């Protein structure tokens, strides 16, 4: 095993141990089944995605459904729309890409090139649209929530096209999500997004080989 692979696996182990420990502590205080399920689905779904496994989609799409419900309950309406976008882009873009782009060993082929114009365009468009949606429904933390979702749209579109830089955008998106969920006191999801950020670093390392 190369040093890079050891680093990738090490980051994922740290993320898993950290999140499981935090969930155990939080649920001893007040059990939260939905947030716990969402956190675990997202964690293991992202780890599978970092390793280019098509089984990621079953976990991540289930996570999107739970995330949409939880976001609606907290009036983060832009986030509700984002979970719909995550679900749809995986179905129409991610799954077909994983099926069509494989090397002779059967591993999904990913791309390391950086395209700043496309990334900025995706983020700007996503921020504007999600901001209007959240404002229309009188959501909470409209500006921060919309910026986070604009970044996440860029991350999702890049990632579902096999671009490694999507993982870097997810790091930034997850950091903003930590702030958003901390504002409503959901510490399980705060820990979840911290773990996702760690996994995103490992995903970038693996996809950019």
PDB file of C-alpha atoms in Angstrom:
ATOM      1  CA  UNK A   1       0.000   0.000   0.000  1.00  0.00           C
ATOM      2  CA  UNK A   2       1.403   3.416  -0.990  1.00  0.00           C
ATOM      3  CA  UNK A   3       1.757   6.302   1.454  1.00  0.00           C
ATOM      4  CA  UNK A   4      -0.986   8.154  -0.408  1.00  0.00           C
ATOM      5  CA  UNK A   5      -3.408   5.247   0.030  1.00  0.00           C
ATOM      6  CA  UNK A   6      -2.507   5.048   3.705  1.00  0.00           C
ATOM      7  CA  UNK A   7      -3.290   8.758   4.051  1.00  0.00           C
ATOM      8  CA  UNK A   8      -6.635   8.337   2.284  1.00  0.00           C
ATOM      9  CA  UNK A   9      -7.689   5.429   4.482  1.00  0.00           C
ATOM     10  CA  UNK A  10      -6.340   7.156   7.592  1.00  0.00           C
ATOM     11  CA  UNK A  11      -8.468  10.243   6.942  1.00  0.00           C
ATOM     12  CA  UNK A  12     -11.543   8.087   6.458  1.00  0.00           C
ATOM     13  CA  UNK A  13     -10.898   6.170   9.683  1.00  0.00           C
ATOM     14  CA  UNK A  14     -10.504   9.451  11.586  1.00  0.00           C
ATOM     15  CA  UNK A  15     -13.776  10.768  10.112  1.00  0.00           C
ATOM     16  CA  UNK A  16     -15.635   7.555  10.973  1.00  0.00           C
ATOM     17  CA  UNK A  17     -14.354   7.306  14.554  1.00  0.00           C
ATOM     18  CA  UNK A  18     -14.998  11.005  15.161  1.00  0.00           C
ATOM     19  CA  UNK A  19     -18.566  10.900  13.830  1.00  0.00           C
ATOM     20  CA  UNK A  20     -19.524   7.660  15.585  1.00  0.00           C
ATOM     21  CA  UNK A  21     -18.136   8.953  18.873  1.00  0.00           C
ATOM     22  CA  UNK A  22     -20.001  12.228  18.542  1.00  0.00           C
ATOM     23  CA  UNK A  23     -23.239  10.462  17.626  1.00  0.00           C
ATOM     24  CA  UNK A  24     -22.964   8.150  20.617  1.00  0.00           C
ATOM     25  CA  UNK A  25     -22.456  11.084  22.966  1.00  0.00           C
ATOM     26  CA  UNK A  26     -25.241  13.191  21.397  1.00  0.00           C
ATOM     27  CA  UNK A  27     -27.766  10.352  21.390  1.00  0.00           C
ATOM     28  CA  UNK A  28     -27.089   9.664  25.066  1.00  0.00           C
ATOM     29  CA  UNK A  29     -28.258  13.232  25.695  1.00  0.00           C
ATOM     30  CA  UNK A  30     -31.267  13.149  23.347  1.00  0.00           C
ATOM     31  CA  UNK A  31     -31.854  10.432  20.754  1.00  0.00           C
ATOM     32  CA  UNK A  32     -32.273  11.760  17.200  1.00  0.00           C
ATOM     33  CA  UNK A  33     -32.919   8.924  14.769  1.00  0.00           C
ATOM     34  CA  UNK A  34     -33.290  10.997  11.596  1.00  0.00           C
ATOM     35  CA  UNK A  35     -30.120  13.045  12.054  1.00  0.00           C
ATOM     36  CA  UNK A  36     -28.188   9.916  13.025  1.00  0.00           C
ATOM     37  CA  UNK A  37     -29.405   7.990   9.970  1.00  0.00           C
ATOM     38  CA  UNK A  38     -28.684  10.943   7.701  1.00  0.00           C
ATOM     39  CA  UNK A  39     -25.186  11.341   9.123  1.00  0.00           C
ATOM     40  CA  UNK A  40     -24.277   7.673   8.708  1.00  0.00           C
ATOM     41  CA  UNK A  41     -25.719   7.397   5.198  1.00  0.00           C
ATOM     42  CA  UNK A  42     -23.795  10.489   4.140  1.00  0.00           C
ATOM     43  CA  UNK A  43     -20.554   9.328   5.719  1.00  0.00           C
ATOM     44  CA  UNK A  44     -20.449   5.852   4.218  1.00  0.00           C
ATOM     45  CA  UNK A  45     -21.909   7.075   0.928  1.00  0.00           C
ATOM     46  CA  UNK A  46     -19.087   9.594   0.612  1.00  0.00           C
ATOM     47  CA  UNK A  47     -16.447   7.039   1.545  1.00  0.00           C
ATOM     48  CA  UNK A  48     -17.733   4.726  -1.193  1.00  0.00           C
ATOM     49  CA  UNK A  49     -17.755   7.641  -3.640  1.00  0.00           C
ATOM     50  CA  UNK A  50     -14.181   8.526  -2.691  1.00  0.00           C
ATOM     51  CA  UNK A  51     -13.251   4.963  -3.671  1.00  0.00           C
ATOM     52  CA  UNK A  52     -15.238   5.284  -6.928  1.00  0.00           C
ATOM     53  CA  UNK A  53     -17.835   2.636  -5.974  1.00  0.00           C
ATOM     54  CA  UNK A  54     -21.203   2.744  -7.744  1.00  0.00           C
ATOM     55  CA  UNK A  55     -22.869   1.453  -4.567  1.00  0.00           C
ATOM     56  CA  UNK A  56     -22.481   5.009  -3.272  1.00  0.00           C
ATOM     57  CA  UNK A  57     -25.666   6.079  -5.028  1.00  0.00           C
ATOM     58  CA  UNK A  58     -28.056   3.958  -2.944  1.00  0.00           C
ATOM     59  CA  UNK A  59     -26.713   5.463   0.284  1.00  0.00           C
ATOM     60  CA  UNK A  60     -26.358   9.036  -0.930  1.00  0.00           C
ATOM     61  CA  UNK A  61     -29.785   9.179  -2.555  1.00  0.00           C
ATOM     62  CA  UNK A  62     -31.381   7.857   0.651  1.00  0.00           C
ATOM     63  CA  UNK A  63     -29.447  10.537   2.513  1.00  0.00           C
ATOM     64  CA  UNK A  64     -30.874  13.168   0.158  1.00  0.00           C
ATOM     65  CA  UNK A  65     -34.434  12.139   1.011  1.00  0.00           C
ATOM     66  CA  UNK A  66     -33.814  12.402   4.757  1.00  0.00           C
ATOM     67  CA  UNK A  67     -31.879  15.636   4.295  1.00  0.00           C
ATOM     68  CA  UNK A  68     -34.759  17.203   2.398  1.00  0.00           C
ATOM     69  CA  UNK A  69     -37.234  16.335   5.154  1.00  0.00           C
ATOM     70  CA  UNK A  70     -34.957  17.612   7.937  1.00  0.00           C
ATOM     71  CA  UNK A  71     -34.163  20.841   6.076  1.00  0.00           C
ATOM     72  CA  UNK A  72     -37.873  21.480   5.493  1.00  0.00           C
ATOM     73  CA  UNK A  73     -38.557  21.072   9.211  1.00  0.00           C
ATOM     74  CA  UNK A  74     -35.884  23.711   9.964  1.00  0.00           C
ATOM     75  CA  UNK A  75     -37.112  26.071   7.191  1.00  0.00           C
ATOM     76  CA  UNK A  76     -33.886  25.827   5.168  1.00  0.00           C
ATOM     77  CA  UNK A  77     -35.845  25.827   1.930  1.00  0.00           C
ATOM     78  CA  UNK A  78     -32.854  26.314  -0.352  1.00  0.00           C
ATOM     79  CA  UNK A  79     -31.403  23.169   1.223  1.00  0.00           C
ATOM     80  CA  UNK A  80     -34.634  21.294   0.446  1.00  0.00           C
ATOM     81  CA  UNK A  81     -34.196  22.244  -3.202  1.00  0.00           C
ATOM     82  CA  UNK A  82     -30.573  21.194  -3.070  1.00  0.00           C
ATOM     83  CA  UNK A  83     -31.405  17.716  -1.838  1.00  0.00           C
ATOM     84  CA  UNK A  84     -33.757  17.377  -4.798  1.00  0.00           C
ATOM     85  CA  UNK A  85     -30.949  18.528  -7.110  1.00  0.00           C
ATOM     86  CA  UNK A  86     -28.500  16.068  -5.517  1.00  0.00           C
ATOM     87  CA  UNK A  87     -30.948  13.222  -6.036  1.00  0.00           C
ATOM     88  CA  UNK A  88     -31.738  14.109  -9.658  1.00  0.00           C
ATOM     89  CA  UNK A  89     -28.124  14.751 -10.728  1.00  0.00           C
ATOM     90  CA  UNK A  90     -27.051  11.389  -9.351  1.00  0.00           C
ATOM     91  CA  UNK A  91     -29.870   9.670 -11.231  1.00  0.00           C
ATOM     92  CA  UNK A  92     -29.368  11.397 -14.596  1.00  0.00           C
ATOM     93  CA  UNK A  93     -25.647  12.245 -14.539  1.00  0.00           C
ATOM     94  CA  UNK A  94     -23.702  10.344 -11.881  1.00  0.00           C
ATOM     95  CA  UNK A  95     -25.019   6.817 -12.388  1.00  0.00           C
ATOM     96  CA  UNK A  96     -24.648   6.969 -16.211  1.00  0.00           C
ATOM     97  CA  UNK A  97     -21.116   8.400 -15.862  1.00  0.00           C
ATOM     98  CA  UNK A  98     -20.042   5.608 -13.524  1.00  0.00           C
ATOM     99  CA  UNK A  99     -21.411   3.019 -15.956  1.00  0.00           C
ATOM    100  CA  UNK A 100     -19.823   4.470 -19.101  1.00  0.00           C
ATOM    101  CA  UNK A 101     -16.394   5.663 -17.945  1.00  0.00           C
ATOM    102  CA  UNK A 102     -14.341   2.738 -16.695  1.00  0.00           C
ATOM    103  CA  UNK A 103     -10.804   1.613 -17.453  1.00  0.00           C
ATOM    104  CA  UNK A 104      -9.697  -1.903 -18.350  1.00  0.00           C
ATOM    105  CA  UNK A 105      -9.694  -2.902 -14.665  1.00  0.00           C
ATOM    106  CA  UNK A 106     -13.290  -1.767 -14.209  1.00  0.00           C
ATOM    107  CA  UNK A 107     -12.417   1.292 -12.098  1.00  0.00           C
ATOM    108  CA  UNK A 108     -14.237   4.551 -12.813  1.00  0.00           C
ATOM    109  CA  UNK A 109     -12.060   7.065 -14.664  1.00  0.00           C
ATOM    110  CA  UNK A 110     -11.844  10.481 -12.981  1.00  0.00           C
ATOM    111  CA  UNK A 111     -10.381  13.763 -14.233  1.00  0.00           C
ATOM    112  CA  UNK A 112      -7.900  16.078 -12.515  1.00  0.00           C
ATOM    113  CA  UNK A 113      -8.130  19.177 -14.743  1.00  0.00           C
ATOM    114  CA  UNK A 114      -9.289  22.431 -13.098  1.00  0.00           C
ATOM    115  CA  UNK A 115     -11.818  24.609 -14.999  1.00  0.00           C
ATOM    116  CA  UNK A 116     -12.368  27.839 -13.011  1.00  0.00           C
ATOM    117  CA  UNK A 117     -14.795  29.487 -15.460  1.00  0.00           C
ATOM    118  CA  UNK A 118     -17.223  26.571 -15.299  1.00  0.00           C
ATOM    119  CA  UNK A 119     -16.912  26.347 -11.526  1.00  0.00           C
ATOM    120  CA  UNK A 120     -17.583  30.071 -10.985  1.00  0.00           C
ATOM    121  CA  UNK A 121     -20.544  29.950 -13.388  1.00  0.00           C
ATOM    122  CA  UNK A 122     -22.104  26.989 -11.576  1.00  0.00           C
ATOM    123  CA  UNK A 123     -21.632  28.625  -8.168  1.00  0.00           C
ATOM    124  CA  UNK A 124     -23.002  32.027  -9.237  1.00  0.00           C
ATOM    125  CA  UNK A 125     -26.062  30.515 -10.920  1.00  0.00           C
ATOM    126  CA  UNK A 126     -26.752  28.169  -8.016  1.00  0.00           C
ATOM    127  CA  UNK A 127     -26.407  30.925  -5.410  1.00  0.00           C
ATOM    128  CA  UNK A 128     -28.832  33.189  -7.279  1.00  0.00           C
ATOM    129  CA  UNK A 129     -31.484  30.533  -7.882  1.00  0.00           C
ATOM    130  CA  UNK A 130     -31.345  29.024  -4.398  1.00  0.00           C
ATOM    131  CA  UNK A 131     -31.312  32.501  -2.853  1.00  0.00           C
ATOM    132  CA  UNK A 132     -34.519  33.417  -4.666  1.00  0.00           C
ATOM    133  CA  UNK A 133     -36.144  30.149  -3.586  1.00  0.00           C
ATOM    134  CA  UNK A 134     -35.179  30.608   0.053  1.00  0.00           C
ATOM    135  CA  UNK A 135     -36.224  34.279   0.056  1.00  0.00           C
ATOM    136  CA  UNK A 136     -39.593  33.442  -1.503  1.00  0.00           C
ATOM    137  CA  UNK A 137     -40.356  30.941   1.250  1.00  0.00           C
ATOM    138  CA  UNK A 138     -38.963  33.260   3.959  1.00  0.00           C
ATOM    139  CA  UNK A 139     -36.283  30.768   4.968  1.00  0.00           C
ATOM    140  CA  UNK A 140     -33.641  31.112   7.678  1.00  0.00           C
ATOM    141  CA  UNK A 141     -30.089  32.430   7.048  1.00  0.00           C
ATOM    142  CA  UNK A 142     -30.934  33.133   3.401  1.00  0.00           C
ATOM    143  CA  UNK A 143     -27.566  34.559   2.301  1.00  0.00           C
ATOM    144  CA  UNK A 144     -25.302  31.980   3.953  1.00  0.00           C
ATOM    145  CA  UNK A 145     -27.606  29.087   3.075  1.00  0.00           C
ATOM    146  CA  UNK A 146     -27.758  30.197  -0.570  1.00  0.00           C
ATOM    147  CA  UNK A 147     -23.991  30.695  -0.924  1.00  0.00           C
ATOM    148  CA  UNK A 148     -23.424  27.254   0.563  1.00  0.00           C
ATOM    149  CA  UNK A 149     -25.878  25.744  -1.883  1.00  0.00           C
ATOM    150  CA  UNK A 150     -24.346  27.587  -4.820  1.00  0.00           C
ATOM    151  CA  UNK A 151     -20.975  26.079  -3.945  1.00  0.00           C
ATOM    152  CA  UNK A 152     -22.629  22.682  -3.495  1.00  0.00           C
ATOM    153  CA  UNK A 153     -24.223  22.880  -6.953  1.00  0.00           C
ATOM    154  CA  UNK A 154     -20.780  23.483  -8.437  1.00  0.00           C
ATOM    155  CA  UNK A 155     -19.376  20.613  -6.391  1.00  0.00           C
ATOM    156  CA  UNK A 156     -22.141  18.215  -7.381  1.00  0.00           C
ATOM    157  CA  UNK A 157     -22.029  18.982 -11.102  1.00  0.00           C
ATOM    158  CA  UNK A 158     -18.248  18.679 -11.196  1.00  0.00           C
ATOM    159  CA  UNK A 159     -18.210  15.492  -9.154  1.00  0.00           C
ATOM    160  CA  UNK A 160     -20.960  13.767 -11.129  1.00  0.00           C
ATOM    161  CA  UNK A 161     -18.881  14.494 -14.241  1.00  0.00           C
ATOM    162  CA  UNK A 162     -15.874  12.745 -12.711  1.00  0.00           C
ATOM    163  CA  UNK A 163     -13.923  15.922 -11.874  1.00  0.00           C
ATOM    164  CA  UNK A 164     -11.696  15.679  -8.800  1.00  0.00           C
ATOM    165  CA  UNK A 165     -12.004  19.398  -8.004  1.00  0.00           C
ATOM    166  CA  UNK A 166     -15.612  18.778  -6.996  1.00  0.00           C
ATOM    167  CA  UNK A 167     -14.247  17.354  -3.750  1.00  0.00           C
ATOM    168  CA  UNK A 168     -12.480  20.642  -2.926  1.00  0.00           C
ATOM    169  CA  UNK A 169     -15.739  22.521  -3.371  1.00  0.00           C
ATOM    170  CA  UNK A 170     -17.385  20.018  -1.023  1.00  0.00           C
ATOM    171  CA  UNK A 171     -14.814  20.857   1.657  1.00  0.00           C
ATOM    172  CA  UNK A 172     -15.874  24.513   1.501  1.00  0.00           C
ATOM    173  CA  UNK A 173     -19.576  23.624   1.315  1.00  0.00           C
ATOM    174  CA  UNK A 174     -19.293  21.361   4.355  1.00  0.00           C
ATOM    175  CA  UNK A 175     -17.577  24.070   6.398  1.00  0.00           C
ATOM    176  CA  UNK A 176     -20.483  26.437   5.699  1.00  0.00           C
ATOM    177  CA  UNK A 177     -22.955  23.671   6.563  1.00  0.00           C
ATOM    178  CA  UNK A 178     -21.257  23.330   9.949  1.00  0.00           C
ATOM    179  CA  UNK A 179     -22.081  26.993  10.635  1.00  0.00           C
ATOM    180  CA  UNK A 180     -25.676  26.636   9.390  1.00  0.00           C
ATOM    181  CA  UNK A 181     -26.529  23.575  11.507  1.00  0.00           C
ATOM    182  CA  UNK A 182     -24.677  24.914  14.553  1.00  0.00           C
ATOM    183  CA  UNK A 183     -27.022  27.907  14.420  1.00  0.00           C
ATOM    184  CA  UNK A 184     -30.007  25.628  15.138  1.00  0.00           C
ATOM    185  CA  UNK A 185     -28.134  23.451  17.628  1.00  0.00           C
ATOM    186  CA  UNK A 186     -28.094  20.203  15.627  1.00  0.00           C
ATOM    187  CA  UNK A 187     -24.724  18.924  16.833  1.00  0.00           C
ATOM    188  CA  UNK A 188     -25.068  15.531  15.183  1.00  0.00           C
ATOM    189  CA  UNK A 189     -25.226  17.203  11.769  1.00  0.00           C
ATOM    190  CA  UNK A 190     -22.418  19.584  12.730  1.00  0.00           C
ATOM    191  CA  UNK A 191     -20.252  16.534  13.423  1.00  0.00           C
ATOM    192  CA  UNK A 192     -21.529  14.868  10.244  1.00  0.00           C
ATOM    193  CA  UNK A 193     -20.450  17.743   8.009  1.00  0.00           C
ATOM    194  CA  UNK A 194     -17.082  17.952   9.767  1.00  0.00           C
ATOM    195  CA  UNK A 195     -16.579  14.260   9.006  1.00  0.00           C
ATOM    196  CA  UNK A 196     -17.749  14.798   5.406  1.00  0.00           C
ATOM    197  CA  UNK A 197     -15.121  17.525   4.989  1.00  0.00           C
ATOM    198  CA  UNK A 198     -12.400  15.120   6.116  1.00  0.00           C
ATOM    199  CA  UNK A 199     -13.674  12.438   3.725  1.00  0.00           C
ATOM    200  CA  UNK A 200     -13.794  15.030   0.919  1.00  0.00           C
ATOM    201  CA  UNK A 201     -10.055  15.614   1.325  1.00  0.00           C
ATOM    202  CA  UNK A 202      -9.484  11.863   0.982  1.00  0.00           C
ATOM    203  CA  UNK A 203     -11.753  11.800  -2.072  1.00  0.00           C
ATOM    204  CA  UNK A 204      -9.758  14.532  -3.770  1.00  0.00           C
ATOM    205  CA  UNK A 205      -6.507  12.690  -3.106  1.00  0.00           C
ATOM    206  CA  UNK A 206      -7.898   9.478  -4.615  1.00  0.00           C
ATOM    207  CA  UNK A 207      -9.639  11.064  -7.612  1.00  0.00           C
ATOM    208  CA  UNK A 208      -6.703  13.285  -8.574  1.00  0.00           C
ATOM    209  CA  UNK A 209      -4.263  10.398  -9.038  1.00  0.00           C
TER     210      UNK A 209
END
